[in-house]
CSV table of C-alpha atoms (C1' of nucleotides) in Angstrom, one decimal:
chain,number,residue,atom,x,y,z
A,19,MET,CA,98.7,-225.6,-192.3
A,20,LEU,CA,98.0,-222.5,-190.3
A,21,ASN,CA,96.7,-220.2,-193.0
A,22,ARG,CA,93.0,-220.7,-192.4
A,23,THR,CA,92.7,-217.7,-190.2
A,24,PRO,CA,90.2,-215.4,-191.8
A,25,ASP,CA,87.7,-215.9,-188.9
A,26,LEU,CA,90.2,-215.9,-186.1
A,27,ASP,CA,91.2,-212.5,-187.4
A,28,ARG,CA,87.6,-211.3,-187.3
A,29,LEU,CA,87.0,-213.0,-183.9
A,30,PHE,CA,89.9,-211.6,-182.0
A,31,HIS,CA,89.6,-208.3,-183.7
A,32,ALA,CA,86.0,-208.1,-182.5
A,33,LEU,CA,87.1,-208.9,-179.0
A,34,ALA,CA,89.8,-206.4,-179.0
A,35,ASP,CA,87.4,-203.5,-178.3
A,36,PRO,CA,86.0,-202.7,-174.8
A,37,THR,CA,82.7,-201.6,-176.3
A,38,ARG,CA,82.2,-204.9,-178.1
A,39,ARG,CA,83.3,-207.0,-175.2
A,40,ALA,CA,80.8,-205.0,-173.0
A,41,MET,CA,78.1,-206.1,-175.5
A,42,VAL,CA,79.2,-209.7,-175.4
A,43,GLU,CA,79.2,-209.6,-171.7
A,44,ARG,CA,75.7,-208.1,-171.7
A,45,LEU,CA,74.5,-210.7,-174.2
A,46,SER,CA,76.1,-213.5,-172.1
A,47,ARG,CA,73.4,-212.8,-169.6
A,48,GLY,CA,70.6,-213.0,-172.2
A,49,PRO,CA,69.3,-211.6,-175.5
A,50,ALA,CA,68.7,-207.9,-175.8
A,51,PRO,CA,67.4,-205.3,-178.3
A,52,VAL,CA,69.9,-203.0,-180.0
A,53,SER,CA,68.8,-200.0,-178.1
A,54,GLU,CA,69.3,-201.7,-174.7
A,55,LEU,CA,72.9,-202.6,-175.8
A,56,ALA,CA,73.5,-199.1,-176.9
A,57,ARG,CA,72.0,-197.2,-173.9
A,58,PRO,CA,74.9,-197.5,-171.5
A,59,LEU,CA,77.5,-196.7,-174.1
A,60,PRO,CA,79.0,-193.3,-174.5
A,61,MET,CA,78.4,-193.0,-178.2
A,62,SER,CA,75.6,-192.5,-180.8
A,63,LEU,CA,73.3,-195.4,-181.7
A,64,PRO,CA,74.8,-195.7,-185.2
A,65,ALA,CA,78.2,-196.2,-183.7
A,66,ALA,CA,76.9,-198.9,-181.5
A,67,MET,CA,75.2,-200.5,-184.6
A,68,GLN,CA,78.6,-200.5,-186.3
A,69,HIS,CA,80.2,-202.4,-183.3
A,70,LEU,CA,77.3,-204.8,-183.4
A,71,SER,CA,77.9,-205.6,-187.1
A,72,VAL,CA,81.5,-206.3,-186.4
A,73,LEU,CA,80.3,-208.8,-183.7
A,74,GLU,CA,77.9,-210.3,-186.2
A,75,ALA,CA,80.5,-210.5,-189.0
A,76,ALA,CA,82.8,-212.4,-186.5
A,77,GLY,CA,80.0,-214.7,-185.8
A,78,LEU,CA,79.8,-213.9,-182.2
A,79,VAL,CA,76.4,-212.4,-182.3
A,80,ARG,CA,73.2,-213.3,-184.1
A,81,SER,CA,70.3,-211.0,-184.4
A,82,GLU,CA,66.7,-211.1,-185.7
A,83,LYS,CA,64.1,-208.4,-186.3
A,84,VAL,CA,60.9,-208.6,-184.4
A,85,GLY,CA,58.6,-205.9,-185.4
A,86,ARG,CA,60.7,-202.7,-185.4
A,87,VAL,CA,63.1,-204.1,-182.7
A,88,ARG,CA,66.2,-206.1,-183.4
A,89,ILE,CA,66.9,-208.7,-180.8
A,90,CYS,CA,70.5,-209.8,-180.4
A,91,ALA,CA,72.0,-213.0,-178.8
A,92,ILE,CA,75.4,-214.5,-178.5
A,93,THR,CA,76.6,-217.4,-180.6
A,94,PRO,CA,78.6,-219.5,-178.1
A,95,ALA,CA,80.3,-221.6,-180.7
A,96,ALA,CA,82.3,-218.6,-182.1
A,97,LEU,CA,83.9,-217.9,-178.7
A,98,SER,CA,85.0,-221.5,-178.2
A,99,GLN,CA,86.9,-221.2,-181.5
A,100,ALA,CA,89.1,-218.6,-180.0
A,101,GLU,CA,89.4,-220.6,-176.8
A,102,GLN,CA,90.6,-223.5,-178.9
A,103,TRP,CA,93.3,-221.6,-180.5
A,104,ILE,CA,94.6,-220.3,-177.2
A,105,ASN,CA,94.3,-223.8,-175.8
A,106,ALA,CA,96.4,-225.3,-178.6
A,107,ARG,CA,99.2,-222.8,-177.8
A,108,ARG,CA,99.2,-223.8,-174.2
A,109,ILE,CA,99.4,-227.4,-175.0
A,110,GLU,CA,102.4,-226.8,-177.2
A,111,TRP,CA,104.4,-224.9,-174.7
A,112,GLU,CA,103.4,-227.2,-171.9
A,113,ARG,CA,104.6,-230.1,-173.8
A,114,ARG,CA,107.9,-228.2,-174.6
A,115,LEU,CA,108.4,-227.3,-170.9
A,116,ASP,CA,107.7,-230.9,-170.2
A,117,ARG,CA,110.5,-232.0,-172.4
A,118,LEU,CA,112.7,-229.3,-171.0
A,119,GLY,CA,111.9,-230.8,-167.5
A,120,ASP,CA,112.9,-234.1,-168.7
A,121,TYR,CA,116.1,-232.7,-170.0
A,122,LEU,CA,116.9,-230.9,-166.8
A,123,GLU,CA,116.2,-234.1,-164.9
A,124,THR,CA,118.9,-235.9,-166.8
A,125,LEU,CA,121.2,-233.0,-166.1
A,126,ASP,CA,120.1,-233.4,-162.5
A,127,ALA,CA,121.9,-236.7,-162.4
A,128,LYS,CA,125.1,-234.7,-162.6
A,129,GLY,CA,124.3,-231.6,-160.5
A,130,GLU,CA,122.0,-228.6,-160.1
A,131,THR,CA,121.3,-226.4,-163.1
A,132,ASP,CA,118.4,-223.9,-164.2
A,133,GLY,CA,117.7,-221.5,-167.0
A,134,GLN,CA,113.9,-221.2,-166.3
A,135,GLY,CA,111.8,-218.9,-164.1
A,136,GLU,CA,109.8,-215.6,-164.3
B,18,MET,CA,83.3,-203.8,-162.3
B,19,LEU,CA,84.4,-204.6,-165.9
B,20,ASN,CA,86.3,-201.4,-166.7
B,21,ARG,CA,89.7,-202.7,-166.2
B,22,THR,CA,90.2,-203.7,-169.8
B,23,PRO,CA,93.4,-201.9,-170.9
B,24,ASP,CA,95.3,-205.1,-171.2
B,25,LEU,CA,92.5,-207.3,-172.7
B,26,ASP,CA,92.4,-204.7,-175.4
B,27,ARG,CA,96.1,-205.0,-176.1
B,28,LEU,CA,95.9,-208.8,-175.8
B,29,PHE,CA,93.1,-209.4,-178.2
B,30,HIS,CA,94.3,-206.9,-180.6
B,31,ALA,CA,97.7,-208.5,-180.7
B,32,LEU,CA,96.1,-211.8,-181.4
B,33,ALA,CA,93.8,-210.4,-184.2
B,34,ASP,CA,96.6,-210.4,-186.7
B,35,PRO,CA,97.7,-213.6,-188.5
B,36,THR,CA,101.3,-212.5,-188.6
B,37,ARG,CA,101.4,-212.0,-184.9
B,38,ARG,CA,99.5,-215.3,-184.2
B,39,ALA,CA,102.2,-217.0,-186.4
B,40,MET,CA,104.8,-215.6,-184.2
B,41,VAL,CA,103.1,-216.8,-181.1
B,42,GLU,CA,102.7,-220.2,-182.6
B,43,ARG,CA,106.3,-220.3,-183.5
B,44,LEU,CA,107.3,-219.3,-180.0
B,45,SER,CA,105.0,-221.8,-178.4
B,46,ARG,CA,107.5,-224.3,-179.7
B,47,GLY,CA,110.4,-222.5,-178.2
B,48,PRO,CA,112.4,-219.3,-178.1
B,49,ALA,CA,113.8,-217.8,-181.3
B,50,PRO,CA,115.8,-214.7,-182.4
B,51,VAL,CA,114.0,-211.9,-184.3
B,52,SER,CA,115.4,-212.9,-187.7
B,53,GLU,CA,114.1,-216.4,-187.4
B,54,LEU,CA,110.6,-215.1,-186.6
B,55,ALA,CA,110.8,-212.7,-189.5
B,56,ARG,CA,112.3,-215.1,-192.1
B,57,PRO,CA,109.1,-216.9,-193.1
B,58,LEU,CA,107.1,-213.7,-193.2
B,59,PRO,CA,106.1,-211.9,-196.4
B,60,MET,CA,107.4,-208.6,-195.2
B,61,SER,CA,110.4,-206.5,-194.3
B,62,LEU,CA,112.3,-207.0,-191.1
B,63,PRO,CA,111.2,-203.7,-189.6
B,64,ALA,CA,107.7,-204.6,-190.2
B,65,ALA,CA,108.2,-207.9,-188.3
B,66,MET,CA,109.8,-205.9,-185.5
B,67,GLN,CA,106.7,-203.8,-185.2
B,68,HIS,CA,104.5,-206.7,-184.9
B,69,LEU,CA,106.9,-208.1,-182.2
B,70,SER,CA,106.6,-204.9,-180.2
B,71,VAL,CA,102.9,-205.2,-180.3
B,72,LEU,CA,103.2,-208.6,-178.8
B,73,GLU,CA,105.6,-207.4,-176.2
B,74,ALA,CA,103.3,-204.5,-175.3
B,75,ALA,CA,100.5,-207.0,-174.9
B,76,GLY,CA,102.7,-209.0,-172.5
B,77,LEU,CA,102.5,-212.0,-174.8
B,78,VAL,CA,106.2,-212.1,-175.6
B,79,ARG,CA,109.3,-211.3,-173.7
B,80,SER,CA,112.7,-210.7,-175.3
B,81,GLU,CA,116.2,-210.2,-174.2
B,82,LYS,CA,119.3,-209.2,-176.1
B,83,VAL,CA,122.3,-211.7,-176.2
B,84,GLY,CA,125.2,-210.1,-178.1
B,85,ARG,CA,123.7,-208.6,-181.3
B,86,VAL,CA,120.8,-211.1,-181.3
B,87,ARG,CA,117.5,-210.7,-179.6
B,88,ILE,CA,116.0,-213.8,-178.3
B,89,CYS,CA,112.2,-213.9,-177.9
B,90,ALA,CA,110.0,-216.2,-175.8
B,91,ILE,CA,106.3,-216.4,-175.0
B,92,THR,CA,104.9,-215.3,-171.6
B,93,PRO,CA,102.2,-218.0,-171.0
B,94,ALA,CA,100.4,-216.1,-168.3
B,95,ALA,CA,99.2,-213.4,-170.8
B,96,LEU,CA,97.4,-215.9,-172.9
B,97,SER,CA,95.6,-217.4,-170.0
B,98,GLN,CA,94.2,-214.0,-169.2
B,99,ALA,CA,92.4,-213.9,-172.5
B,100,GLU,CA,91.3,-217.5,-171.9
B,101,GLN,CA,89.8,-216.5,-168.5
B,102,TRP,CA,87.7,-213.8,-170.0
B,103,ILE,CA,86.3,-216.2,-172.6
B,104,ASN,CA,85.7,-218.7,-170.0
B,105,ALA,CA,83.8,-216.3,-167.8
B,106,ARG,CA,81.5,-215.5,-170.7
B,107,ARG,CA,80.8,-219.2,-171.2
B,108,ILE,CA,80.0,-219.7,-167.5
B,109,GLU,CA,77.6,-216.9,-167.7
B,110,TRP,CA,75.6,-218.1,-170.6
B,111,GLU,CA,75.8,-221.7,-169.5
B,112,ARG,CA,74.3,-220.7,-166.2
B,113,ARG,CA,71.7,-218.8,-168.0
B,114,LEU,CA,70.7,-221.7,-170.3
B,115,ASP,CA,70.7,-223.8,-167.2
B,116,ARG,CA,68.1,-221.5,-165.5
B,117,LEU,CA,66.2,-221.6,-168.8
B,118,GLY,CA,66.3,-225.3,-168.7
B,119,ASP,CA,64.9,-225.4,-165.2
B,120,TYR,CA,62.2,-223.0,-166.2
B,121,LEU,CA,61.2,-225.1,-169.2
B,122,GLU,CA,61.1,-228.1,-166.9
B,123,THR,CA,58.6,-226.4,-164.7
B,124,LEU,CA,56.5,-225.6,-167.7
B,125,ASP,CA,56.9,-229.2,-168.6
B,126,ALA,CA,54.9,-230.2,-165.7
B,127,LYS,CA,51.9,-228.5,-167.4
B,128,GLY,CA,52.5,-229.3,-171.0
B,129,GLU,CA,54.6,-228.6,-174.0
B,130,THR,CA,55.7,-225.0,-174.6
B,131,ASP,CA,58.8,-223.2,-176.2
B,132,GLY,CA,60.0,-219.7,-177.1
B,133,GLN,CA,63.6,-220.7,-177.7
B,134,GLY,CA,65.5,-222.0,-180.8
B,135,GLU,CA,67.4,-221.0,-183.9
C,15,DC,C1',141.4,-201.8,-189.0
C,16,DG,C1',137.1,-202.5,-192.3
C,17,DT,C1',133.1,-205.4,-193.4
C,18,DT,C1',129.2,-208.0,-192.9
C,19,DC,C1',125.3,-209.4,-189.9
C,20,DG,C1',121.4,-208.6,-186.8
C,21,DG,C1',118.8,-205.3,-185.2
C,22,DT,C1',116.9,-200.6,-184.6
C,23,DT,C1',115.2,-195.9,-185.6
C,24,DA,C1',112.8,-192.6,-188.3
C,25,DA,C1',110.0,-190.8,-191.9
C,26,DG,C1',106.3,-191.3,-195.0
C,27,DC,C1',102.3,-193.3,-197.0
C,28,DA,C1',98.0,-196.0,-198.1
C,29,DT,C1',94.4,-198.0,-195.9
C,30,DG,C1',91.3,-199.2,-192.1
C,31,DT,C1',88.7,-197.9,-187.8
C,32,DG,C1',85.7,-195.5,-184.8
C,33,DC,C1',83.1,-192.0,-184.5
C,34,DT,C1',80.1,-188.1,-186.0
C,35,DT,C1',75.9,-185.8,-188.2
C,36,DT,C1',72.1,-186.1,-191.3
C,37,DA,C1',68.6,-188.2,-193.5
C,38,DG,C1',66.0,-191.7,-194.1
C,39,DT,C1',62.3,-196.1,-193.4
C,40,DA,C1',59.2,-199.2,-191.2
C,41,DA,C1',56.3,-200.4,-187.0
C,42,DC,C1',53.5,-199.0,-183.5
C,43,DA,C1',50.5,-195.3,-180.8
C,44,DC,C1',46.9,-192.1,-181.0
D,22,DG,C1',46.0,-189.8,-191.1
D,23,DT,C1',50.1,-187.6,-187.7
D,24,DG,C1',53.7,-188.5,-184.5
D,25,DT,C1',57.0,-191.0,-182.0
D,26,DT,C1',60.0,-195.0,-181.7
D,27,DA,C1',63.6,-198.1,-183.2
D,28,DC,C1',66.5,-198.9,-186.3
D,29,DT,C1',69.3,-198.2,-190.8
D,30,DA,C1',71.9,-196.0,-194.5
D,31,DA,C1',75.3,-192.7,-196.1
D,32,DA,C1',78.8,-189.3,-196.1
D,33,DG,C1',82.6,-187.4,-194.0
D,34,DC,C1',86.4,-186.9,-190.8
D,35,DA,C1',90.3,-187.6,-187.3
D,36,DC,C1',93.3,-190.8,-186.0
D,37,DA,C1',95.5,-195.5,-185.8
D,38,DT,C1',97.7,-199.5,-188.3
D,39,DG,C1',100.7,-201.9,-191.3
D,40,DC,C1',103.6,-201.4,-194.3
D,41,DT,C1',107.5,-199.3,-196.9
D,42,DT,C1',112.5,-197.4,-197.7
D,43,DA,C1',116.7,-195.3,-196.0
D,44,DA,C1',119.8,-194.4,-192.6
D,45,DC,C1',122.0,-195.9,-188.5
D,46,DC,C1',124.4,-198.7,-184.6
D,47,DG,C1',126.9,-202.2,-182.1
D,48,DA,C1',128.7,-207.1,-182.3
D,49,DA,C1',131.1,-210.5,-184.6
D,50,DC,C1',134.5,-211.9,-188.1
D,51,DG,C1',138.5,-211.5,-191.4
DNA sequence: CGTTCGGTTAAGCATGTGCTTTAGTAACAC
DNA sequence: GTGTTACTAAAGCACATGCTTAACCGAACG
């Protein structure tokens, strides 16, 4: 049921790098050419390109060549896929804590008890 | 402003592995001992333990020894940190598309024009 | 006591990742 | 045409990751 993870793998892996997150942050504010993405980074341009292709492989970024310049832009849908997975986990444990709450309430009828907390 | 990323690194990296996500999924439904987390996995127990320590290092999982058994549980707060980062990106590009929308509306007063699209 | 169970540590290895430098190619400027 | 700009492709290298097996430890059980 949960084996369809090839793109969540790529997605989270892409986001696990500060350089790549910086690129996504930059692109959230609008499209940019490769060289502009690379300029602030402490690495060579080929290295930046490699990060970029990881982002593209993850579906987070889309790019298109215009003349000799490659313009990059984010693909919002990909990010929301990651968000959905996280959300699904939260729903699960919230429901569980909810049931636990119910259970503790039934215990509450008899006295004070707790096994929860930071 | 965005250089405080040491734990987003660990967090996304931890989630980038299907084995580790499976563990988180399992733990979302309730605490479990190490051996129960490891049982369904196609790998040795030490390998599973290593994944587990990645999850702990990322702050996603907390564990405690009870007798000779180690009980593991998720730490919901960590997940929401990842969610927040994703959300922040969405807010940024939504605001940007919003401004673009405004801009296109002002153009609309004069006629039909577009520079945006797939 | 000794044995099994659950977990832990350590060493070793194959592969992957993140960078580098070097050497291109295509578009634009002159 | 030549030269510069912006990107791309390829090779190579240092280090990290993900797994293995073997050996070990303390808790529980007889």
